[in-house]
GROMACS .gro file of C-alpha atoms in nm:
model
  387
    1UNK     CA    1  -1.719  -4.117  -2.440
    2UNK     CA    2  -1.518  -3.923  -2.182
    3UNK     CA    3  -1.168  -3.862  -2.314
    4UNK     CA    4  -0.876  -3.706  -2.144
    5UNK     CA    5  -0.927  -3.384  -2.336
    6UNK     CA    6  -1.242  -3.290  -2.125
    7UNK     CA    7  -1.053  -3.095  -1.843
    8UNK     CA    8  -0.906  -2.873  -2.085
    9UNK     CA    9  -1.182  -2.603  -2.096
   10UNK     CA   10  -1.123  -2.554  -1.709
   11UNK     CA   11  -0.752  -2.486  -1.753
   12UNK     CA   12  -0.827  -2.272  -2.055
   13UNK     CA   13  -1.076  -2.082  -1.830
   14UNK     CA   14  -0.813  -2.054  -1.547
   15UNK     CA   15  -0.551  -1.935  -1.782
   16UNK     CA   16  -0.800  -1.667  -1.889
   17UNK     CA   17  -0.860  -1.558  -1.555
   18UNK     CA   18  -0.492  -1.538  -1.474
   19UNK     CA   19  -0.445  -1.301  -1.784
   20UNK     CA   20  -0.669  -1.043  -1.571
   21UNK     CA   21  -0.429  -1.074  -1.244
   22UNK     CA   22  -0.293  -0.722  -1.209
   23UNK     CA   23  -0.054  -0.558  -0.985
   24UNK     CA   24  -0.339  -0.425  -0.781
   25UNK     CA   25  -0.384  -0.752  -0.628
   26UNK     CA   26  -0.041  -0.670  -0.397
   27UNK     CA   27  -0.244  -0.461  -0.215
   28UNK     CA   28  -0.399  -0.731  -0.032
   29UNK     CA   29  -0.058  -0.821   0.120
   30UNK     CA   30   0.016  -0.488   0.203
   31UNK     CA   31  -0.287  -0.493   0.399
   32UNK     CA   32  -0.273  -0.816   0.565
   33UNK     CA   33   0.079  -0.765   0.666
   34UNK     CA   34   0.015  -0.407   0.832
   35UNK     CA   35  -0.236  -0.589   1.063
   36UNK     CA   36   0.057  -0.792   1.230
   37UNK     CA   37   0.316  -0.483   1.210
   38UNK     CA   38   0.065  -0.234   1.336
   39UNK     CA   39  -0.052  -0.458   1.633
   40UNK     CA   40   0.292  -0.506   1.734
   41UNK     CA   41   0.336  -0.121   1.769
   42UNK     CA   42   0.038  -0.070   1.983
   43UNK     CA   43   0.101   0.109   2.334
   44UNK     CA   44   0.202  -0.206   2.559
   45UNK     CA   45   0.274  -0.429   2.246
   46UNK     CA   46  -0.049  -0.627   2.335
   47UNK     CA   47   0.137  -0.910   2.464
   48UNK     CA   48  -0.154  -1.175   2.435
   49UNK     CA   49  -0.188  -1.121   2.077
   50UNK     CA   50   0.160  -1.169   1.968
   51UNK     CA   51   0.052  -1.504   1.822
   52UNK     CA   52  -0.213  -1.344   1.618
   53UNK     CA   53   0.007  -1.061   1.485
   54UNK     CA   54   0.236  -1.350   1.388
   55UNK     CA   55  -0.040  -1.522   1.203
   56UNK     CA   56  -0.115  -1.236   1.001
   57UNK     CA   57   0.240  -1.189   0.919
   58UNK     CA   58   0.277  -1.539   0.808
   59UNK     CA   59  -0.039  -1.490   0.596
   60UNK     CA   60   0.098  -1.223   0.414
   61UNK     CA   61   0.414  -1.401   0.333
   62UNK     CA   62   0.215  -1.696   0.194
   63UNK     CA   63   0.009  -1.428  -0.007
   64UNK     CA   64   0.336  -1.260  -0.123
   65UNK     CA   65   0.472  -1.574  -0.268
   66UNK     CA   66   0.180  -1.680  -0.415
   67UNK     CA   67   0.120  -1.354  -0.576
   68UNK     CA   68   0.484  -1.345  -0.693
   69UNK     CA   69   0.458  -1.674  -0.876
   70UNK     CA   70   0.124  -1.596  -0.995
   71UNK     CA   71   0.242  -1.261  -1.163
   72UNK     CA   72   0.560  -1.437  -1.299
   73UNK     CA   73   0.353  -1.670  -1.485
   74UNK     CA   74   0.119  -1.369  -1.600
   75UNK     CA   75   0.440  -1.209  -1.747
   76UNK     CA   76   0.553  -1.516  -1.903
   77UNK     CA   77   0.251  -1.609  -2.089
   78UNK     CA   78   0.038  -1.275  -2.102
   79UNK     CA   79   0.309  -1.032  -2.179
   80UNK     CA   80   0.086  -0.826  -2.388
   81UNK     CA   81  -0.150  -0.780  -2.114
   82UNK     CA   82   0.128  -0.729  -1.878
   83UNK     CA   83   0.245  -0.442  -2.094
   84UNK     CA   84  -0.092  -0.310  -2.127
   85UNK     CA   85  -0.112  -0.267  -1.752
   86UNK     CA   86   0.193  -0.043  -1.772
   87UNK     CA   87   0.029   0.192  -2.003
   88UNK     CA   88  -0.289   0.191  -1.859
   89UNK     CA   89  -0.283   0.508  -1.649
   90UNK     CA   90  -0.531   0.323  -1.400
   91UNK     CA   91  -0.332   0.040  -1.348
   92UNK     CA   92   0.041   0.176  -1.374
   93UNK     CA   93   0.034   0.332  -1.040
   94UNK     CA   94  -0.040  -0.009  -0.875
   95UNK     CA   95   0.301  -0.134  -0.947
   96UNK     CA   96   0.420   0.100  -0.635
   97UNK     CA   97   0.190  -0.160  -0.454
   98UNK     CA   98   0.427  -0.440  -0.563
   99UNK     CA   99   0.736  -0.259  -0.358
  100UNK     CA  100   0.527  -0.200  -0.080
  101UNK     CA  101   0.424  -0.563  -0.056
  102UNK     CA  102   0.786  -0.658  -0.048
  103UNK     CA  103   0.876  -0.394   0.201
  104UNK     CA  104   0.557  -0.474   0.423
  105UNK     CA  105   0.628  -0.830   0.450
  106UNK     CA  106   1.008  -0.769   0.518
  107UNK     CA  107   0.960  -0.512   0.772
  108UNK     CA  108   0.701  -0.741   0.930
  109UNK     CA  109   0.953  -1.030   0.960
  110UNK     CA  110   1.144  -0.803   1.207
  111UNK     CA  111   0.843  -0.708   1.393
  112UNK     CA  112   0.562  -0.951   1.405
  113UNK     CA  113   0.732  -1.238   1.233
  114UNK     CA  114   1.047  -1.262   1.444
  115UNK     CA  115   0.904  -1.467   1.732
  116UNK     CA  116   0.790  -1.736   1.469
  117UNK     CA  117   1.105  -1.752   1.254
  118UNK     CA  118   1.406  -1.612   1.480
  119UNK     CA  119   1.602  -1.307   1.456
  120UNK     CA  120   1.883  -1.433   1.210
  121UNK     CA  121   1.605  -1.561   0.957
  122UNK     CA  122   1.404  -1.258   1.010
  123UNK     CA  123   1.686  -1.031   0.936
  124UNK     CA  124   1.799  -1.235   0.633
  125UNK     CA  125   1.462  -1.227   0.484
  126UNK     CA  126   1.398  -0.852   0.577
  127UNK     CA  127   1.744  -0.781   0.406
  128UNK     CA  128   1.640  -0.938   0.057
  129UNK     CA  129   1.286  -0.786   0.054
  130UNK     CA  130   1.377  -0.475   0.191
  131UNK     CA  131   1.651  -0.450  -0.090
  132UNK     CA  132   1.400  -0.554  -0.357
  133UNK     CA  133   1.123  -0.361  -0.236
  134UNK     CA  134   1.331  -0.031  -0.239
  135UNK     CA  135   1.479  -0.082  -0.592
  136UNK     CA  136   1.136  -0.152  -0.707
  137UNK     CA  137   0.989   0.139  -0.520
  138UNK     CA  138   1.255   0.371  -0.652
  139UNK     CA  139   1.198   0.250  -0.996
  140UNK     CA  140   0.836   0.323  -1.007
  141UNK     CA  141   0.855   0.628  -0.835
  142UNK     CA  142   1.028   0.765  -1.146
  143UNK     CA  143   0.902   0.541  -1.423
  144UNK     CA  144   0.533   0.578  -1.342
  145UNK     CA  145   0.532   0.952  -1.346
  146UNK     CA  146   0.737   0.948  -1.641
  147UNK     CA  147   0.498   0.698  -1.830
  148UNK     CA  148   0.224   0.963  -1.725
  149UNK     CA  149   0.384   1.268  -1.866
  150UNK     CA  150   0.496   1.081  -2.220
  151UNK     CA  151   0.249   0.796  -2.277
  152UNK     CA  152  -0.057   0.781  -2.092
  153UNK     CA  153  -0.186   1.165  -2.186
  154UNK     CA  154  -0.408   1.180  -1.880
  155UNK     CA  155  -0.621   1.500  -1.816
  156UNK     CA  156  -0.658   1.694  -1.503
  157UNK     CA  157  -1.023   1.532  -1.435
  158UNK     CA  158  -0.877   1.180  -1.441
  159UNK     CA  159  -0.674   1.255  -1.103
  160UNK     CA  160  -0.727   1.006  -0.838
  161UNK     CA  161  -0.538   0.912  -0.513
  162UNK     CA  162  -0.413   0.595  -0.693
  163UNK     CA  163  -0.188   0.821  -0.845
  164UNK     CA  164   0.005   0.871  -0.498
  165UNK     CA  165   0.097   0.480  -0.514
  166UNK     CA  166   0.418   0.474  -0.669
  167UNK     CA  167   0.532   0.809  -0.489
  168UNK     CA  168   0.450   0.639  -0.144
  169UNK     CA  169   0.682   0.349  -0.167
  170UNK     CA  170   0.995   0.523  -0.096
  171UNK     CA  171   0.842   0.646   0.232
  172UNK     CA  172   0.751   0.274   0.324
  173UNK     CA  173   1.117   0.209   0.256
  174UNK     CA  174   1.210   0.510   0.484
  175UNK     CA  175   1.002   0.385   0.747
  176UNK     CA  176   1.132   0.028   0.749
  177UNK     CA  177   1.489   0.066   0.689
  178UNK     CA  178   1.573   0.198   1.018
  179UNK     CA  179   1.493  -0.166   1.151
  180UNK     CA  180   1.786  -0.288   0.993
  181UNK     CA  181   2.040  -0.056   1.103
  182UNK     CA  182   2.110  -0.218   1.437
  183UNK     CA  183   2.187  -0.531   1.214
  184UNK     CA  184   2.475  -0.348   1.025
  185UNK     CA  185   2.813  -0.279   1.122
  186UNK     CA  186   2.893   0.029   1.330
  187UNK     CA  187   2.994   0.329   1.154
  188UNK     CA  188   2.940   0.437   0.800
  189UNK     CA  189   2.719   0.139   0.731
  190UNK     CA  190   2.470   0.207   0.980
  191UNK     CA  191   2.496   0.608   0.934
  192UNK     CA  192   2.485   0.552   0.545
  193UNK     CA  193   2.135   0.333   0.568
  194UNK     CA  194   1.979   0.578   0.825
  195UNK     CA  195   2.061   0.877   0.588
  196UNK     CA  196   1.944   0.712   0.297
  197UNK     CA  197   1.606   0.651   0.472
  198UNK     CA  198   1.602   1.012   0.559
  199UNK     CA  199   1.672   1.099   0.206
  200UNK     CA  200   1.377   0.876   0.099
  201UNK     CA  201   1.139   1.040   0.348
  202UNK     CA  202   1.213   1.367   0.167
  203UNK     CA  203   1.170   1.222  -0.167
  204UNK     CA  204   0.846   1.079  -0.090
  205UNK     CA  205   0.709   1.369   0.101
  206UNK     CA  206   0.808   1.659  -0.185
  207UNK     CA  207   0.656   1.428  -0.455
  208UNK     CA  208   0.356   1.366  -0.265
  209UNK     CA  209   0.324   1.754  -0.197
  210UNK     CA  210   0.325   1.767  -0.566
  211UNK     CA  211   0.061   1.539  -0.662
  212UNK     CA  212  -0.181   1.566  -0.362
  213UNK     CA  213  -0.303   1.923  -0.495
  214UNK     CA  214  -0.405   1.762  -0.845
  215UNK     CA  215  -0.609   1.507  -0.657
  216UNK     CA  216  -0.789   1.749  -0.419
  217UNK     CA  217  -0.832   1.999  -0.727
  218UNK     CA  218  -1.021   1.722  -0.913
  219UNK     CA  219  -1.232   1.616  -0.592
  220UNK     CA  220  -1.308   1.977  -0.561
  221UNK     CA  221  -1.400   2.077  -0.909
  222UNK     CA  222  -1.517   1.763  -1.088
  223UNK     CA  223  -1.693   1.615  -0.798
  224UNK     CA  224  -1.706   1.272  -0.611
  225UNK     CA  225  -1.491   1.005  -0.741
  226UNK     CA  226  -1.692   0.716  -0.918
  227UNK     CA  227  -1.838   0.464  -0.684
  228UNK     CA  228  -1.565   0.185  -0.707
  229UNK     CA  229  -1.289   0.437  -0.663
  230UNK     CA  230  -1.456   0.579  -0.348
  231UNK     CA  231  -1.225   0.378  -0.117
  232UNK     CA  232  -0.903   0.500  -0.267
  233UNK     CA  233  -0.939   0.839  -0.098
  234UNK     CA  234  -0.798   0.668   0.201
  235UNK     CA  235  -0.498   0.624   0.007
  236UNK     CA  236  -0.396   0.986   0.107
  237UNK     CA  237  -0.358   0.844   0.461
  238UNK     CA  238  -0.056   0.658   0.358
  239UNK     CA  239   0.167   0.920   0.280
  240UNK     CA  240   0.055   1.088   0.612
  241UNK     CA  241   0.067   0.834   0.866
  242UNK     CA  242   0.376   0.656   0.724
  243UNK     CA  243   0.586   0.977   0.701
  244UNK     CA  244   0.508   1.006   1.065
  245UNK     CA  245   0.601   0.660   1.125
  246UNK     CA  246   0.915   0.695   0.915
  247UNK     CA  247   1.056   1.020   1.086
  248UNK     CA  248   0.964   0.832   1.424
  249UNK     CA  249   1.189   0.513   1.338
  250UNK     CA  250   1.492   0.742   1.195
  251UNK     CA  251   1.478   0.921   1.549
  252UNK     CA  252   1.468   0.614   1.747
  253UNK     CA  253   1.753   0.469   1.549
  254UNK     CA  254   1.956   0.794   1.558
  255UNK     CA  255   2.130   0.774   1.904
  256UNK     CA  256   2.493   0.633   1.843
  257UNK     CA  257   2.445   0.622   1.462
  258UNK     CA  258   2.464   1.011   1.373
  259UNK     CA  259   2.674   1.250   1.570
  260UNK     CA  260   2.541   1.496   1.814
  261UNK     CA  261   2.339   1.730   1.810
  262UNK     CA  262   2.174   1.567   1.488
  263UNK     CA  263   2.056   1.275   1.687
  264UNK     CA  264   1.842   1.477   1.902
  265UNK     CA  265   1.779   1.717   1.633
  266UNK     CA  266   1.606   1.428   1.454
  267UNK     CA  267   1.393   1.342   1.770
  268UNK     CA  268   1.274   1.694   1.789
  269UNK     CA  269   1.171   1.717   1.423
  270UNK     CA  270   0.981   1.370   1.451
  271UNK     CA  271   0.750   1.527   1.716
  272UNK     CA  272   0.718   1.876   1.580
  273UNK     CA  273   0.635   1.706   1.233
  274UNK     CA  274   0.444   1.416   1.327
  275UNK     CA  275   0.163   1.610   1.563
  276UNK     CA  276   0.039   1.841   1.284
  277UNK     CA  277   0.064   1.584   1.006
  278UNK     CA  278  -0.139   1.366   1.237
  279UNK     CA  279  -0.401   1.611   1.270
  280UNK     CA  280  -0.433   1.652   0.890
  281UNK     CA  281  -0.452   1.276   0.858
  282UNK     CA  282  -0.742   1.289   1.100
  283UNK     CA  283  -0.913   1.553   0.892
  284UNK     CA  284  -0.875   1.359   0.582
  285UNK     CA  285  -0.986   1.029   0.740
  286UNK     CA  286  -1.311   1.229   0.833
  287UNK     CA  287  -1.353   1.371   0.470
  288UNK     CA  288  -1.294   1.042   0.319
  289UNK     CA  289  -1.535   0.857   0.547
  290UNK     CA  290  -1.785   1.083   0.462
  291UNK     CA  291  -1.749   1.009   0.104
  292UNK     CA  292  -1.754   0.635   0.146
  293UNK     CA  293  -2.063   0.674   0.341
  294UNK     CA  294  -2.214   0.865   0.064
  295UNK     CA  295  -2.101   0.621  -0.186
  296UNK     CA  296  -2.231   0.327   0.031
  297UNK     CA  297  -2.571   0.483   0.046
  298UNK     CA  298  -2.560   0.526  -0.366
  299UNK     CA  299  -2.487   0.133  -0.411
  300UNK     CA  300  -2.132   0.133  -0.378
  301UNK     CA  301  -2.022  -0.265  -0.384
  302UNK     CA  302  -1.716  -0.441  -0.315
  303UNK     CA  303  -1.429  -0.399  -0.533
  304UNK     CA  304  -1.049  -0.471  -0.486
  305UNK     CA  305  -1.012  -0.089  -0.397
  306UNK     CA  306  -1.153  -0.176  -0.046
  307UNK     CA  307  -0.790  -0.264   0.046
  308UNK     CA  308  -0.744   0.086   0.049
  309UNK     CA  309  -0.903   0.084   0.378
  310UNK     CA  310  -0.626  -0.135   0.555
  311UNK     CA  311  -0.266  -0.034   0.482
  312UNK     CA  312  -0.306   0.338   0.502
  313UNK     CA  313  -0.495   0.307   0.803
  314UNK     CA  314  -0.229   0.086   0.951
  315UNK     CA  315   0.055   0.360   0.893
  316UNK     CA  316  -0.159   0.591   1.085
  317UNK     CA  317  -0.179   0.340   1.385
  318UNK     CA  318   0.194   0.311   1.384
  319UNK     CA  319   0.246   0.698   1.335
  320UNK     CA  320  -0.008   0.745   1.630
  321UNK     CA  321   0.176   0.475   1.857
  322UNK     CA  322   0.516   0.665   1.780
  323UNK     CA  323   0.357   0.992   1.894
  324UNK     CA  324   0.245   0.811   2.219
  325UNK     CA  325   0.581   0.688   2.323
  326UNK     CA  326   0.753   1.044   2.267
  327UNK     CA  327   0.497   1.280   2.401
  328UNK     CA  328   0.338   1.058   2.683
  329UNK     CA  329  -0.001   1.166   2.567
  330UNK     CA  330  -0.288   0.916   2.661
  331UNK     CA  331  -0.478   1.066   2.376
  332UNK     CA  332  -0.232   0.917   2.120
  333UNK     CA  333  -0.266   0.589   2.297
  334UNK     CA  334  -0.632   0.588   2.268
  335UNK     CA  335  -0.604   0.688   1.892
  336UNK     CA  336  -0.374   0.423   1.812
  337UNK     CA  337  -0.619   0.158   1.960
  338UNK     CA  338  -0.909   0.315   1.795
  339UNK     CA  339  -0.745   0.310   1.462
  340UNK     CA  340  -0.604  -0.042   1.529
  341UNK     CA  341  -0.973  -0.146   1.594
  342UNK     CA  342  -1.077   0.033   1.244
  343UNK     CA  343  -0.804  -0.155   1.056
  344UNK     CA  344  -0.898  -0.492   1.165
  345UNK     CA  345  -1.266  -0.444   1.083
  346UNK     CA  346  -1.157  -0.299   0.727
  347UNK     CA  347  -0.936  -0.599   0.689
  348UNK     CA  348  -1.242  -0.836   0.771
  349UNK     CA  349  -1.423  -0.668   0.514
  350UNK     CA  350  -1.184  -0.669   0.223
  351UNK     CA  351  -1.079  -1.020   0.290
  352UNK     CA  352  -1.411  -1.145   0.305
  353UNK     CA  353  -1.509  -0.983   0.004
  354UNK     CA  354  -1.202  -1.075  -0.188
  355UNK     CA  355  -1.277  -1.450  -0.091
  356UNK     CA  356  -1.619  -1.433  -0.205
  357UNK     CA  357  -1.514  -1.292  -0.543
  358UNK     CA  358  -1.266  -1.542  -0.590
  359UNK     CA  359  -1.480  -1.822  -0.514
  360UNK     CA  360  -1.745  -1.697  -0.744
  361UNK     CA  361  -1.481  -1.613  -1.006
  362UNK     CA  362  -1.629  -1.267  -1.036
  363UNK     CA  363  -1.290  -1.071  -0.945
  364UNK     CA  364  -1.100  -1.230  -1.232
  365UNK     CA  365  -1.382  -1.250  -1.464
  366UNK     CA  366  -1.379  -1.035  -1.780
  367UNK     CA  367  -1.551  -0.699  -1.728
  368UNK     CA  368  -1.908  -0.675  -1.856
  369UNK     CA  369  -1.967  -0.490  -2.143
  370UNK     CA  370  -2.064  -0.119  -1.987
  371UNK     CA  371  -2.416   0.011  -2.068
  372UNK     CA  372  -2.427   0.292  -2.331
  373UNK     CA  373  -2.484   0.620  -2.130
  374UNK     CA  374  -2.488   0.982  -2.244
  375UNK     CA  375  -2.191   1.172  -2.139
  376UNK     CA  376  -1.989   0.845  -1.984
  377UNK     CA  377  -1.706   0.796  -2.159
  378UNK     CA  378  -1.523   0.529  -1.923
  379UNK     CA  379  -1.625   0.205  -1.796
  380UNK     CA  380  -1.482   0.059  -1.456
  381UNK     CA  381  -1.416  -0.274  -1.365
  382UNK     CA  382  -1.446  -0.424  -1.008
  383UNK     CA  383  -1.072  -0.369  -0.966
  384UNK     CA  384  -1.158   0.014  -1.004
  385UNK     CA  385  -0.940   0.048  -1.335
  386UNK     CA  386  -1.054   0.242  -1.609
  387UNK     CA  387  -1.115   0.040  -1.941
   0.00000   0.00000   0.00000
């Protein structure tokens, strides 16, 4: 006999999958939003593709709203698992992705999405998301390193680029905050926001300079990262490209906001800083690509860490586009366009893999028991988290 209770196992199965929805999923929102924002920043603004850029931004907004709702249910029904994520050194840094997802969608409203929703709505939406994202980002930049120090008990050999995520969030605020400066009242409100962005640039940069040597030392002394974590090497591009973008946006917004000669000084600093940092970003891009090629040959399959190929590369696109505009060098135009091609290809690979994983249920399935192997103390899920 068919009864009304028969659908229950399906709902129970869905609830179990939702239990495993971690903050790392916000990386997909970031990676989608940057496709639209970076496209708008390209030399010549690629006028014929502005509709496509707006579509990517709209998709990222939909993804953000869906994930926020799902994560709210997760916190309400699976508070123990949410707390476990905070106490997991492999998962806690991904709370920086929540901040960056809010910021990326908010900033995209004023760049890629303005033609779609209008300037007034874009400013209102960005104000809300920028404020929330900045608050969450600053909180994560303090809370996650604190938890790592007093609760996580991490070892030097566990260092991965994922540790950079909460520290990069204030840099995203620094890069996107200047978009709101012209929409504030003249005088102190504009200057306060602009200098606050400059302060967050310094905060994030110095914190990254403290953390990055740990990541590089682990890579050199302990060998390549596990296959599932190898794509996270691209996360190092995030603070590099985003910092170049940040000083460029701050310099562009400075005239009429900060007094002379500081406005011109910021413009000079932006180029003098941006050129060498972009050079290091290209060096790291080559190094990370070599590791990924090696991992792929050794059987690296799809994992949510593939989204690391998207947002960090997108920040290098916007950084190269700024340098192209302020130096007049065609090589930076070509660099921005070439990196954007890489970004689109990476987004397609990550989006297709995520779609297949969701349809099959594999991405939200319980991790399989790891085979016992001598000398192995950890097992990794498809999200890249250590269990």
